CSV table of C-alpha atoms in Angstrom, one decimal:
chain,number,residue,atom,x,y,z
A,29,MET,CA,79.9,152.5,115.5
A,30,SER,CA,81.9,149.3,114.9
A,31,ALA,CA,82.8,148.4,111.3
A,32,PRO,CA,80.6,145.6,109.8
A,33,ALA,CA,82.1,142.1,109.8
A,34,VAL,CA,83.9,141.2,106.7
A,35,ALA,CA,82.8,137.9,105.2
A,36,PRO,CA,85.7,135.4,104.9
A,37,THR,CA,87.0,134.8,101.4
A,38,ILE,CA,86.9,131.4,99.8
A,39,ALA,CA,90.6,131.1,100.4
A,40,GLU,CA,90.2,131.7,104.1
A,41,ARG,CA,87.5,129.2,104.3
A,42,ALA,CA,89.5,126.6,102.4
A,43,LEU,CA,92.4,127.2,104.9
A,44,ARG,CA,89.9,126.5,107.8
A,45,VAL,CA,88.8,123.3,106.1
A,46,ARG,CA,92.4,122.2,105.8
A,47,GLU,CA,93.0,122.9,109.5
A,48,GLU,CA,90.0,120.8,110.3
A,49,ILE,CA,91.3,117.9,108.2
A,50,LEU,CA,94.6,117.9,110.1
A,51,GLN,CA,92.7,118.1,113.4
A,52,MET,CA,90.8,115.0,112.5
A,53,ALA,CA,94.0,113.3,111.3
A,54,ALA,CA,95.4,113.9,114.8
A,55,GLY,CA,92.6,111.8,116.3
A,56,GLU,CA,92.7,108.2,117.4
A,57,HIS,CA,92.0,106.8,113.9
A,58,GLY,CA,93.8,109.3,111.7
A,59,ALA,CA,92.3,110.3,108.3
A,60,HIS,CA,92.9,110.1,104.6
A,61,VAL,CA,94.9,113.3,104.5
A,62,GLY,CA,96.5,113.5,101.1
A,63,GLY,CA,93.4,113.1,98.9
A,64,GLY,CA,91.4,115.2,101.3
A,65,LEU,CA,93.8,118.1,101.0
A,66,SER,CA,94.0,117.8,97.2
A,67,ALA,CA,90.2,117.9,96.9
A,68,THR,CA,89.6,120.7,99.4
A,69,ASP,CA,89.5,123.5,96.9
A,70,VAL,CA,87.1,121.6,94.6
A,71,LEU,CA,84.8,120.8,97.6
A,72,CYS,CA,84.9,124.4,98.9
A,73,VAL,CA,84.0,125.9,95.6
A,74,LEU,CA,81.2,123.4,95.1
A,75,TYR,CA,79.5,123.6,98.5
A,76,LEU,CA,80.2,127.3,99.2
A,77,GLU,CA,79.6,128.8,95.7
A,78,VAL,CA,78.2,126.5,93.1
A,79,LEU,CA,75.7,123.9,94.4
A,80,ARG,CA,72.1,125.1,95.0
A,81,LEU,CA,71.5,123.9,98.6
A,82,ARG,CA,69.6,124.8,101.7
A,83,PRO,CA,71.6,123.7,104.7
A,84,ASP,CA,68.6,124.2,107.0
A,85,GLU,CA,66.5,122.1,104.6
A,86,PRO,CA,69.0,119.5,103.4
A,87,ASP,CA,66.3,117.4,101.5
A,88,TRP,CA,64.9,120.4,99.7
A,89,PRO,CA,63.6,119.0,96.4
A,90,GLY,CA,65.1,121.7,94.3
A,91,ARG,CA,68.7,121.1,95.5
A,92,ASP,CA,71.6,120.1,93.3
A,93,ARG,CA,72.9,116.6,94.2
A,94,PHE,CA,76.5,115.8,94.9
A,95,VAL,CA,78.2,112.4,95.2
A,96,LEU,CA,81.7,112.0,96.8
A,97,SER,CA,82.7,108.9,94.9
A,98,LYS,CA,86.2,109.0,96.5
A,99,GLY,CA,84.5,108.5,99.9
A,100,HIS,CA,87.8,108.0,101.8
A,101,ALA,CA,88.2,111.8,101.6
A,102,SER,CA,85.4,112.0,104.1
A,103,ALA,CA,87.3,114.3,106.5
A,104,ALA,CA,87.4,117.0,103.8
A,105,LEU,CA,83.7,116.6,103.1
A,106,TYR,CA,82.8,116.8,106.8
A,107,ALA,CA,84.9,119.9,107.2
A,108,VAL,CA,83.2,121.5,104.2
A,109,LEU,CA,79.7,120.5,105.4
A,110,ALA,CA,80.5,122.3,108.7
A,111,GLU,CA,81.8,125.3,106.9
A,112,ALA,CA,78.6,125.4,104.8
A,113,GLY,CA,76.3,125.1,107.8
A,114,PHE,CA,75.1,121.5,107.5
A,115,LEU,CA,76.5,120.6,110.9
A,116,GLU,CA,78.0,122.2,113.9
A,117,ARG,CA,81.8,122.5,113.8
A,118,GLU,CA,82.0,120.8,117.2
A,119,GLU,CA,80.7,117.6,115.7
A,120,LEU,CA,83.9,117.3,113.8
A,121,GLU,CA,85.5,116.3,117.1
A,122,THR,CA,83.5,113.0,116.9
A,123,TYR,CA,85.2,111.9,113.7
A,124,CYS,CA,85.3,108.1,113.5
A,125,ARG,CA,84.3,107.6,117.1
A,126,PRO,CA,81.8,104.9,118.0
A,127,GLY,CA,78.2,106.1,117.3
A,128,SER,CA,79.3,109.2,115.5
A,129,ARG,CA,77.6,110.3,112.3
A,130,LEU,CA,81.0,111.1,110.9
A,131,ALA,CA,82.2,107.6,109.8
A,132,GLY,CA,85.3,106.9,107.9
A,133,HIS,CA,83.2,107.0,104.7
A,134,PRO,CA,80.1,109.2,104.4
A,135,LEU,CA,76.7,107.9,105.5
A,136,ARG,CA,73.3,109.0,104.2
A,137,ARG,CA,72.1,109.9,107.7
A,138,LEU,CA,74.4,112.9,107.6
A,139,PRO,CA,72.7,116.1,106.2
A,140,GLY,CA,74.3,117.0,102.9
A,141,VAL,CA,75.2,113.5,102.0
A,142,GLU,CA,73.1,111.9,99.2
A,143,PHE,CA,74.6,108.3,99.2
A,144,PRO,CA,76.9,106.3,101.4
A,145,THR,CA,80.1,106.0,99.3
A,146,GLY,CA,83.6,104.6,99.4
A,147,SER,CA,83.4,101.4,97.3
A,148,LEU,CA,85.5,103.0,94.6
A,149,GLY,CA,84.1,103.0,91.0
A,150,HIS,CA,80.4,103.4,91.9
A,151,GLY,CA,80.0,107.2,92.4
A,152,LEU,CA,79.7,108.1,88.7
A,153,SER,CA,77.0,105.5,88.2
A,154,LEU,CA,75.0,107.0,91.1
A,155,ALA,CA,75.4,110.5,89.7
A,156,THR,CA,74.4,109.3,86.3
A,157,GLY,CA,71.2,107.8,87.6
A,158,ILE,CA,70.5,111.0,89.6
A,159,ALA,CA,71.0,113.2,86.5
A,160,LEU,CA,68.7,110.9,84.4
A,161,GLY,CA,66.0,111.0,87.1
A,162,LEU,CA,66.2,114.8,87.4
A,163,ARG,CA,65.9,115.2,83.6
A,164,ARG,CA,62.9,112.9,83.5
A,165,ALA,CA,61.3,114.9,86.4
A,166,ARG,CA,62.0,118.0,84.4
A,167,ALA,CA,63.8,119.4,87.4
A,168,GLY,CA,66.3,122.3,86.9
A,169,SER,CA,68.7,120.7,89.3
A,170,ARG,CA,72.1,119.3,88.5
A,171,ALA,CA,74.1,116.3,89.5
A,172,PHE,CA,77.8,116.3,90.4
A,173,ALA,CA,80.3,113.6,91.3
A,174,LEU,CA,83.9,113.9,92.5
A,175,LEU,CA,86.2,111.0,91.6
A,176,GLY,CA,89.7,110.1,92.5
A,177,ASP,CA,92.1,109.5,89.5
A,178,GLY,CA,93.2,106.1,90.7
A,179,GLU,CA,89.5,105.2,90.9
A,180,LEU,CA,89.3,105.6,87.1
A,181,GLN,CA,91.0,102.2,86.8
A,182,GLU,CA,87.7,100.7,87.8
A,183,GLY,CA,85.7,99.4,84.8
A,184,SER,CA,82.4,100.5,86.2
A,185,VAL,CA,83.5,104.2,85.9
A,186,TRP,CA,83.7,103.8,82.1
A,187,GLU,CA,80.4,102.0,81.9
A,188,ALA,CA,78.7,105.0,83.5
A,189,ALA,CA,80.7,107.4,81.3
A,190,MET,CA,79.6,105.6,78.2
A,191,LEU,CA,75.9,105.7,79.3
A,192,ALA,CA,76.0,109.3,80.4
A,193,GLY,CA,77.6,110.3,77.1
A,194,HIS,CA,75.0,108.3,75.1
A,195,LEU,CA,72.1,109.9,77.0
A,196,ARG,CA,73.7,113.4,76.6
A,197,LEU,CA,73.1,114.2,80.2
A,198,GLY,CA,73.9,117.9,80.1
A,199,ASN,CA,72.9,118.3,83.8
A,200,LEU,CA,75.7,116.0,84.9
A,201,THR,CA,79.2,117.3,85.9
A,202,ALA,CA,81.9,115.0,87.1
A,203,ILE,CA,85.2,116.1,88.5
A,204,VAL,CA,88.4,114.1,88.7
A,205,ASP,CA,90.8,115.0,91.5
A,206,ARG,CA,93.9,114.5,89.2
A,207,ASN,CA,96.7,114.4,91.8
A,208,ARG,CA,98.4,111.6,89.8
A,209,LEU,CA,99.0,109.5,93.0
A,210,GLN,CA,97.2,106.5,94.5
A,211,ILE,CA,98.0,104.4,97.5
A,212,THR,CA,100.4,102.2,95.6
A,213,GLY,CA,102.2,105.0,93.8
A,214,SER,CA,101.9,106.9,90.5
A,215,THR,CA,98.6,106.3,88.6
A,216,GLU,CA,100.7,106.1,85.4
A,217,ASP,CA,102.9,103.4,86.8
A,218,CYS,CA,99.9,101.4,88.1
A,219,VAL,CA,97.5,101.6,85.1
A,220,ALA,CA,98.2,104.5,82.9
A,221,LEU,CA,95.3,106.9,82.4
A,222,GLU,CA,96.7,109.3,79.8
A,223,PRO,CA,95.6,110.7,77.4
A,224,LEU,CA,92.8,111.2,79.9
A,225,ALA,CA,91.0,114.2,78.4
A,226,ASP,CA,90.8,112.4,75.0
A,227,ARG,CA,89.3,109.3,76.6
A,228,TRP,CA,86.5,111.3,78.1
A,229,ARG,CA,85.8,113.1,74.9
A,230,ALA,CA,85.7,109.8,73.1
A,231,PHE,CA,82.9,108.8,75.4
A,232,GLY,CA,80.9,111.8,74.4
A,233,TRP,CA,81.8,114.3,77.2
A,234,ASP,CA,82.8,117.9,77.1
A,235,VAL,CA,86.1,118.3,78.9
A,236,VAL,CA,87.5,121.2,80.9
A,237,GLU,CA,91.0,121.1,82.4
A,238,VAL,CA,91.8,123.5,85.2
A,239,ASP,CA,94.2,124.1,88.1
A,240,GLY,CA,92.3,122.3,90.9
A,241,HIS,CA,93.5,124.8,93.4
A,242,ASP,CA,92.5,127.9,91.5
A,243,HIS,CA,89.1,128.9,92.9
A,244,SER,CA,88.2,131.3,90.1
A,245,ALA,CA,89.0,128.7,87.4
A,246,LEU,CA,87.1,126.0,89.3
A,247,ARG,CA,84.1,128.3,89.7
A,248,THR,CA,84.0,128.9,85.9
A,249,ALA,CA,84.4,125.2,85.1
A,250,LEU,CA,81.8,124.0,87.6
A,251,THR,CA,79.2,126.4,86.4
A,252,THR,CA,79.7,125.6,82.7
A,253,THR,CA,76.9,123.5,81.2
A,254,GLY,CA,76.2,122.2,77.7
A,255,ALA,CA,74.2,119.6,75.8
A,256,ARG,CA,76.5,116.9,76.9
A,257,PRO,CA,77.9,115.8,80.3
A,258,THR,CA,80.9,117.8,81.5
A,259,MET,CA,84.1,116.4,82.8
A,260,VAL,CA,86.3,118.8,84.9
A,261,LEU,CA,89.8,117.5,85.1
A,262,ALA,CA,91.1,119.3,88.2
A,263,HIS,CA,94.9,119.1,88.2
A,264,THR,CA,95.8,119.0,91.9
A,265,VAL,CA,98.7,118.2,94.3
A,266,LYS,CA,98.3,115.4,96.8
A,267,GLY,CA,98.6,116.9,100.3
A,268,ALA,CA,98.1,120.4,98.9
A,269,GLY,CA,98.8,123.2,101.3
A,270,VAL,CA,100.9,121.2,103.8
A,271,PRO,CA,104.5,121.0,102.6
A,272,MET,CA,105.4,117.8,104.6
A,273,PHE,CA,102.6,116.0,102.6
A,274,GLU,CA,102.7,117.6,99.2
A,275,GLY,CA,103.3,115.1,96.4
A,276,ASP,CA,103.9,112.2,98.8
A,277,ARG,CA,101.8,109.1,98.3
A,278,ARG,CA,102.5,108.2,102.0
A,279,SER,CA,100.1,111.0,102.9
A,280,HIS,CA,97.2,108.9,101.6
A,281,ALA,CA,96.2,107.8,105.1
A,282,VAL,CA,97.9,109.4,108.2
A,283,LYS,CA,97.6,109.4,111.9
A,284,LEU,CA,99.3,112.5,113.2
A,285,SER,CA,101.3,112.5,116.4
A,286,PRO,CA,101.1,115.8,118.4
A,287,ARG,CA,104.5,116.8,117.1
A,288,ASN,CA,103.6,116.2,113.5
A,289,HIS,CA,100.2,117.8,113.9
A,290,ARG,CA,101.9,121.0,115.1
A,291,ARG,CA,104.4,120.8,112.3
A,292,ALA,CA,101.7,120.3,109.6
A,293,LEU,CA,99.6,123.2,110.9
A,294,ALA,CA,102.7,125.4,111.0
A,295,GLY,CA,103.5,124.6,107.4
A,296,LEU,CA,99.9,125.1,106.3
A,297,ARG,CA,99.7,128.5,108.0
A,298,THR,CA,103.1,129.7,106.8
A,299,GLY,CA,102.2,128.9,103.2
A,300,ALA,CA,98.9,130.6,103.5
A,301,ALA,CA,100.5,133.7,104.9
A,302,SER,CA,103.2,134.0,102.2
């Protein structure tokens, strides 16, 4: 009798997601690699362990809702949706092709996507409205939003933060992918965000700071709820997992040549094996 198949670990699944991101970046249009890799672990823990979802019934009324405010990290989201069973892995090969459901920014017509996003600064407002609607409907579901840290320089983010804090939306969790880099350089050189945790607390949020690549810490943070909205500051590395991209703002958007695709995959797999 053959041994039963062993389910892949969350780390193994996150590695697969990173491989898929690099594969999409090797396509004709490239992909937003750096911020996708930094957000991979957050997305994996959310979709594979935390969110209440039914991939075979994506519009199930009892589901949790998730908004990818940093919509340019779509390649990471698509790879996670495939890993979670919302779409076939083969569809990832159509990324950014004419007529594909996998556009450069997420579209509502794709199962598992609640809103089209990518106009930065809007995602938290959407999630705040969702959380308020769920509370008024007396639903037990929760709303989540993942934001980029450079995105926090948008004033609309703080309008939503102020309202969510005022309404004490305990069913709302926001996550900031705090990799400290945006397309033009360091967030602190562009428009300083620190002391970031204190700013969210001042708006009436509970704040949890975690290593954004520690799956166990993320799981704990993302399942913590209270009487107020929760902000998870996930400290990450841009380009995480791929040495040639780590901590480099130039990894923000990349089109990989065949040679660099092989090099990136080799670095990813070597690091995972060590």
